[in-house]
Amino acid sequence: YRDGQELLIPSDHYEGGTTEQPSLTIKKSNSTDMGTYRCVLTNSVRASANDSSIDVSVL
């Protein structure tokens, strides 16, 4: 999630963010990528979110 909105993964802009490749890479980042990112895990039983988040700034 970025700023509370679910990211569309896979896409041409992001790489990873899956159970097979949990790290998320932002390709060719720009100012629209700035925000607070959060990891949410889901399965057929429940969803779980880590209380940690990361703020991303683009210079």
Coordinates of N, CA and C in Angstrom, one line a residue, residues 21-45:
Q21 N 9.1 -12.8 -3.9 CA 10.1 -11.7 -3.9 C 9.5 -10.6 -3.0
P22 N 9.6 -10.7 -1.7 CA 9.0 -9.7 -0.8 C 9.5 -8.3 -0.9
S23 N 10.7 -8.1 -1.3 CA 11.1 -6.7 -1.4 C 10.5 -6.0 -2.6
L24 N 10.2 -4.7 -2.4 CA 9.6 -4.0 -3.5 C 10.6 -3.0 -4.1
T25 N 10.7 -3.1 -5.4 CA 11.6 -2.1 -6.1 C 10.7 -1.2 -7.0
I26 N 11.0 0.1 -6.8 CA 10.3 1.1 -7.7 C 11.2 1.4 -8.8
K27 N 10.8 1.1 -10.0 CA 11.6 1.4 -11.2 C 11.4 2.8 -11.7
K28 N 12.4 3.5 -12.0 CA 12.4 4.9 -12.5 C 11.5 5.7 -11.6
S29 N 11.8 5.9 -10.3 CA 11.0 6.6 -9.4 C 10.9 8.1 -9.8
N30 N 9.7 8.6 -9.4 CA 9.5 10.1 -9.6 C 8.7 10.6 -8.5
S31 N 8.3 11.9 -8.5 CA 7.6 12.5 -7.4 C 6.3 11.8 -7.0
T32 N 5.6 11.2 -8.0 CA 4.3 10.5 -7.6 C 4.5 9.3 -6.8
D33 N 5.8 8.8 -6.6 CA 6.1 7.7 -5.8 C 6.3 8.0 -4.3
M34 N 6.4 9.3 -4.0 CA 6.5 9.8 -2.6 C 5.3 9.4 -1.8
G35 N 5.6 9.0 -0.6 CA 4.5 8.7 0.3 C 4.9 7.7 1.4
T36 N 3.9 7.1 2.1 CA 4.1 6.1 3.1 C 3.7 4.8 2.6
Y37 N 4.6 3.8 2.6 CA 4.4 2.5 2.1 C 4.2 1.5 3.3
R38 N 3.3 0.6 3.1 CA 3.0 -0.4 4.2 C 2.8 -1.8 3.6
C39 N 3.3 -2.8 4.3 CA 3.1 -4.2 3.8 C 1.9 -4.8 4.5
V40 N 1.0 -5.4 3.7 CA -0.1 -6.1 4.3 C -0.1 -7.5 3.7
L41 N -0.2 -8.5 4.5 CA -0.1 -9.9 4.1 C -1.6 -10.5 4.2
T42 N -2.0 -11.2 3.2 CA -3.4 -11.8 3.2 C -3.3 -13.2 2.8
N43 N -4.2 -14.0 3.3 CA -4.5 -15.4 2.9 C -6.0 -15.6 3.0
S44 N -6.4 -16.9 2.8 CA -7.8 -17.2 2.8 C -8.4 -17.1 4.2
V45 N -7.6 -17.0 5.3 CA -8.1 -17.0 6.6 C -8.1 -15.5 7.2

